Amino acid sequence: MSGDLYRLARTVLHPGFEGTSAPDWLRRALGEGLGGVVLFARNAIGAGLIRELRAENPDVVIAIDEEGGTVTRLEVEDGSSFPGNRALGVADDVHLTERVGRQIGRMLAGLDITLDYAPSADVNADPANPVIGVRSFGPTAELVSRHTAAYVRGVQGAGVAACAKHFPGHGDTVTDSHLALPTVHASRELIEERDLPPFRAAIEAGVRSIMSGHLLVPALDPSLPATLSRTVMTELLRGELGFDGMLVTDAIEMRAVAAMFPPGEIAVHALDAGVDAICVGLTDEDGLREIVEAVVAAVREGRLAEDRLAQAAARVRELSAWYAGQAESRAKVHGDVDEEVGLDAARRALTTTGTGRLERAPLVVEVNTRLNKAIDADTPTGVSAALTALLPGTARLRLEQGGELPPFDDRPVVLVVHDAARHPWVRETIARAQAERPDAIVVDTGVPAPAGSGTHVHTHGISRVSAQAAAEWLVR
């Protein structure tokens, strides 16, 4: 029985790792029943790496955050080929969203990736939200619900499992759960009306997985974050919403929960609450062993029911079996190339005011390009590169908070900003620049503030195609 317990404990763990090939400890763990692996841009993801992982355990659940837009692990260097959720919500064509989801699924299917930690089903109710923002389809339950369902249909139609996140909804928060524990200050009635409908829509669309959010929601559970709350994970999500697929945590090293317990105890509490898979964004041999030992010890001590652990492991295996059964869908989607869908969506999402255009190479001032921790630090906004491709000689300058605007000469000026709605200093910088240069063009790649005077271009997302759409509009 001891060996069985260890195997069950390994089955529910989905760690990430350093390096571009599978380390020896990870290979051994896979051979001993490790149920999943989560991949990041740091792993230089390719078919060779995934073959290494599957050689040790053909049934391993290989997961990735490939949302499109700002959150991409496969296209970090040049930016995503898809504009992201907010842009899709602005375009508001569910057929278009399903096409995008299908192409993202196609990309993952080609690499033999099991599970996409997408879409974000969060309703971005607070424009000041520091971590969701453009990752949400928008600010209303109806909009987010219909596009969440469409995205799920697209990804899973390509034979790859989708994962709606971050239950019960990360949209009405002003804290980044990577850094601290956010609190959702909303009544149970508001949560029912605003935050839960997109998850209900995902479940109705057949979503295979849901990710918990590290959120304190006092109206649901005043003492424990959702990830660790039986009230939220089992009574609400399983009982009231009827979800019976694989429930996975957000990464447990995020400070929202890591500040409360060591990793092993987080895993035990989450499993006891009803979660099936524990995402550990980055660990090593000792870290993995510590979590396995903690889970086994909790079962032996009676703090975690063995039946609950076995149920969790069974749901991980069920997801893997579903993926294996989708081989025909993945083969079919391989030839279903829809290369223009991302750029088409980005163009349709573009909103503009003013008539300013560029006829010669501009000075591009990137006002704030440091993004949140869900976004890989190397992800470019891409606007400078897109303009350079159309107007050789385009110059680029990066300006952080507290920095001074450069002296302007006779070149056209383009200010590239992100989430002006969220940053007073960004809005002040725009005002100072336009006072000196009323013809300065503003490109906002995030949640924009109301457009003032002059020319404003809102892409509603960071991606290669969003930047290209903006550049095309400015140069046409």
Tab-separated table of N, CA, C and O in Angstrom, residues 135-182:
chain	number	residue	atom	x	y	z
A	135	ARG	N	-6.440	39.995	-20.369
A	135	ARG	CA	-6.578	38.538	-20.403
A	135	ARG	C	-8.044	38.116	-20.302
A	135	ARG	O	-8.368	36.956	-20.546
A	136	SER	N	-8.911	39.039	-19.923
A	136	SER	CA	-10.350	38.791	-19.844
A	136	SER	C	-11.012	39.181	-21.155
A	136	SER	O	-10.591	40.120	-21.828
A	137	PHE	N	-12.094	38.482	-21.489
A	137	PHE	CA	-12.857	38.863	-22.680
A	137	PHE	C	-13.570	40.198	-22.495
A	137	PHE	O	-13.968	40.814	-23.484
A	138	GLY	N	-13.749	40.643	-21.243
A	138	GLY	CA	-14.397	41.930	-21.054
A	138	GLY	C	-15.000	42.098	-19.681
A	138	GLY	O	-14.780	41.296	-18.778
A	139	PRO	N	-15.813	43.150	-19.507
A	139	PRO	CA	-16.297	43.533	-18.181
A	139	PRO	C	-17.689	43.033	-17.814
A	139	PRO	O	-18.186	43.374	-16.749
A	140	THR	N	-18.336	42.238	-18.666
A	140	THR	CA	-19.690	41.778	-18.346
A	140	THR	C	-19.775	40.254	-18.430
A	140	THR	O	-19.096	39.615	-19.244
A	141	ALA	N	-20.656	39.691	-17.598
A	141	ALA	CA	-20.799	38.239	-17.532
A	141	ALA	C	-21.271	37.660	-18.863
A	141	ALA	O	-20.801	36.594	-19.293
A	142	GLU	N	-22.197	38.348	-19.525
A	142	GLU	CA	-22.750	37.822	-20.769
A	142	GLU	C	-21.669	37.715	-21.851
A	142	GLU	O	-21.567	36.700	-22.548
A	143	LEU	N	-20.882	38.768	-21.987
A	143	LEU	CA	-19.819	38.787	-22.996
A	143	LEU	C	-18.790	37.696	-22.707
A	143	LEU	O	-18.412	36.909	-23.593
A	144	VAL	N	-18.329	37.641	-21.468
A	144	VAL	CA	-17.292	36.670	-21.113
A	144	VAL	C	-17.824	35.247	-21.250
A	144	VAL	O	-17.106	34.353	-21.714
A	145	SER	N	-19.066	35.025	-20.891
A	145	SER	CA	-19.636	33.675	-20.963
A	145	SER	C	-19.648	33.140	-22.386
A	145	SER	O	-19.223	32.004	-22.650
A	146	ARG	N	-20.153	33.936	-23.327
A	146	ARG	CA	-20.281	33.409	-24.688
A	146	ARG	C	-18.909	33.192	-25.340
A	146	ARG	O	-18.731	32.239	-26.109
A	147	HIS	N	-17.942	34.038	-25.009
A	147	HIS	CA	-16.615	33.842	-25.611
A	147	HIS	C	-15.812	32.759	-24.902
A	147	HIS	O	-15.008	32.069	-25.542
A	148	THR	N	-16.029	32.581	-23.610
A	148	THR	CA	-15.396	31.457	-22.907
A	148	THR	C	-15.843	30.145	-23.533
A	148	THR	O	-15.014	29.261	-23.834
A	149	ALA	N	-17.129	29.994	-23.733
A	149	ALA	CA	-17.650	28.759	-24.330
A	149	ALA	C	-17.096	28.554	-25.739
A	149	ALA	O	-16.720	27.433	-26.114
A	150	ALA	N	-17.032	29.623	-26.518
A	150	ALA	CA	-16.523	29.514	-27.893
A	150	ALA	C	-15.055	29.107	-27.903
A	150	ALA	O	-14.627	28.266	-28.705
A	151	TYR	N	-14.277	29.689	-27.023
A	151	TYR	CA	-12.847	29.366	-26.938
A	151	TYR	C	-12.663	27.896	-26.548
A	151	TYR	O	-11.835	27.183	-27.137
A	152	VAL	N	-13.434	27.444	-25.556
A	152	VAL	CA	-13.354	26.043	-25.130
A	152	VAL	C	-13.696	25.121	-26.297
A	152	VAL	O	-12.991	24.132	-26.553
A	153	ARG	N	-14.750	25.435	-27.020
A	153	ARG	CA	-15.118	24.596	-28.172
A	153	ARG	C	-13.993	24.562	-29.205
A	153	ARG	O	-13.717	23.515	-29.798
A	154	GLY	N	-13.347	25.705	-29.415
A	154	GLY	CA	-12.274	25.747	-30.396
A	154	GLY	C	-11.078	24.903	-30.011
A	154	GLY	O	-10.592	24.078	-30.793
A	155	VAL	N	-10.591	25.089	-28.787
A	155	VAL	CA	-9.406	24.343	-28.335
A	155	VAL	C	-9.707	22.851	-28.286
A	155	VAL	O	-8.931	22.018	-28.786
A	156	GLN	N	-10.832	22.485	-27.676
A	156	GLN	CA	-11.124	21.062	-27.510
A	156	GLN	C	-11.553	20.401	-28.813
A	156	GLN	O	-11.355	19.199	-28.990
A	157	GLY	N	-12.074	21.194	-29.747
A	157	GLY	CA	-12.354	20.652	-31.069
A	157	GLY	C	-11.090	20.238	-31.806
A	157	GLY	O	-11.131	19.430	-32.732
A	158	ALA	N	-9.956	20.806	-31.354
A	158	ALA	CA	-8.661	20.437	-31.930
A	158	ALA	C	-8.026	19.266	-31.187
A	158	ALA	O	-6.885	18.889	-31.477
A	159	GLY	N	-8.748	18.699	-30.216
A	159	GLY	CA	-8.240	17.521	-29.520
A	159	GLY	C	-7.319	17.814	-28.359
A	159	GLY	O	-6.585	16.922	-27.904
A	160	VAL	N	-7.344	19.049	-27.858
A	160	VAL	CA	-6.532	19.454	-26.715
A	160	VAL	C	-7.482	19.924	-25.617
A	160	VAL	O	-8.466	20.621	-25.901
A	161	ALA	N	-7.209	19.562	-24.375
A	161	ALA	CA	-8.081	19.948	-23.266
A	161	ALA	C	-7.916	21.422	-22.944
A	161	ALA	O	-6.799	21.946	-22.923
A	162	ALA	N	-9.042	22.100	-22.685
A	162	ALA	CA	-9.021	23.493	-22.240
A	162	ALA	C	-9.191	23.539	-20.723
A	162	ALA	O	-9.591	22.559	-20.088
A	163	CYS	N	-8.891	24.709	-20.146
A	163	CYS	CA	-8.961	24.886	-18.692
A	163	CYS	C	-9.468	26.293	-18.398
A	163	CYS	O	-8.746	27.276	-18.624
A	164	ALA	N	-10.692	26.407	-17.913
A	164	ALA	CA	-11.248	27.720	-17.572
A	164	ALA	C	-10.673	28.174	-16.224
A	164	ALA	O	-10.625	27.395	-15.274
A	165	LYS	N	-10.254	29.427	-16.149
A	165	LYS	CA	-9.612	29.926	-14.923
A	165	LYS	C	-10.026	31.381	-14.684
A	165	LYS	O	-10.529	32.036	-15.602
A	166	HIS	N	-9.920	31.911	-13.482
A	166	HIS	CA	-9.402	31.395	-12.225
A	166	HIS	C	-10.567	31.347	-11.255
A	166	HIS	O	-10.960	32.376	-10.718
A	167	PHE	N	-11.169	30.181	-11.058
A	167	PHE	CA	-12.394	30.020	-10.283
A	167	PHE	C	-12.184	30.437	-8.829
A	167	PHE	O	-11.173	30.089	-8.232
A	168	PRO	N	-13.150	31.181	-8.252
A	168	PRO	CA	-14.468	31.580	-8.764
A	168	PRO	C	-14.488	32.921	-9.480
A	168	PRO	O	-15.557	33.489	-9.687
A	169	GLY	N	-13.328	33.463	-9.886
A	169	GLY	CA	-13.277	34.707	-10.658
A	169	GLY	C	-12.310	35.711	-10.074
A	169	GLY	O	-12.456	36.154	-8.940
A	170	HIS	N	-11.297	36.061	-10.879
A	170	HIS	CA	-10.201	36.947	-10.445
A	170	HIS	C	-10.381	38.362	-10.995
A	170	HIS	O	-9.480	39.181	-10.923
A	171	GLY	N	-11.550	38.660	-11.562
A	171	GLY	CA	-11.700	39.922	-12.282
A	171	GLY	C	-11.908	41.141	-11.415
A	171	GLY	O	-11.546	42.253	-11.803
A	172	ASP	N	-12.478	40.961	-10.220
A	172	ASP	CA	-12.784	42.108	-9.356
A	172	ASP	C	-11.756	42.189	-8.237
A	172	ASP	O	-12.084	42.136	-7.056
A	173	THR	N	-10.476	42.287	-8.612
A	173	THR	CA	-9.398	42.355	-7.623
A	173	THR	C	-8.425	43.458	-8.005
A	173	THR	O	-8.266	43.781	-9.191
A	174	VAL	N	-7.772	44.019	-7.007
A	174	VAL	CA	-6.751	45.040	-7.262
A	174	VAL	C	-5.392	44.574	-6.765
A	174	VAL	O	-4.449	45.352	-6.673
A	175	THR	N	-5.277	43.286	-6.469
A	175	THR	CA	-4.025	42.684	-6.017
A	175	THR	C	-3.664	41.558	-6.966
A	175	THR	O	-4.531	40.778	-7.373
A	176	ASP	N	-2.393	41.443	-7.300
A	176	ASP	CA	-1.877	40.360	-8.127
A	176	ASP	C	-1.594	39.171	-7.214
A	176	ASP	O	-0.778	39.261	-6.301
A	177	SER	N	-2.252	38.030	-7.466
A	177	SER	CA	-2.088	36.876	-6.584
A	177	SER	C	-0.699	36.258	-6.676
A	177	SER	O	-0.335	35.426	-5.840
A	178	HIS	N	0.110	36.656	-7.665
A	178	HIS	CA	1.515	36.246	-7.663
A	178	HIS	C	2.252	36.874	-6.485
A	178	HIS	O	3.265	36.343	-6.028
A	179	LEU	N	1.751	38.016	-6.006
A	179	LEU	CA	2.476	38.804	-5.014
A	179	LEU	C	1.851	38.771	-3.633
A	179	LEU	O	2.550	38.902	-2.628
A	180	ALA	N	0.532	38.640	-3.540
A	180	ALA	CA	-0.171	38.639	-2.263
A	180	ALA	C	-1.558	38.050	-2.478
A	180	ALA	O	-1.962	37.776	-3.608
A	181	LEU	N	-2.288	37.848	-1.371
A	181	LEU	CA	-3.617	37.251	-1.463
A	181	LEU	C	-4.659	38.314	-1.769
A	181	LEU	O	-4.917	39.195	-0.944
A	182	PRO	N	-5.297	38.267	-2.953
A	182	PRO	CA	-6.350	39.236	-3.266
A	182	PRO	C	-7.644	38.872	-2.534
A	182	PRO	O	-7.917	37.694	-2.278
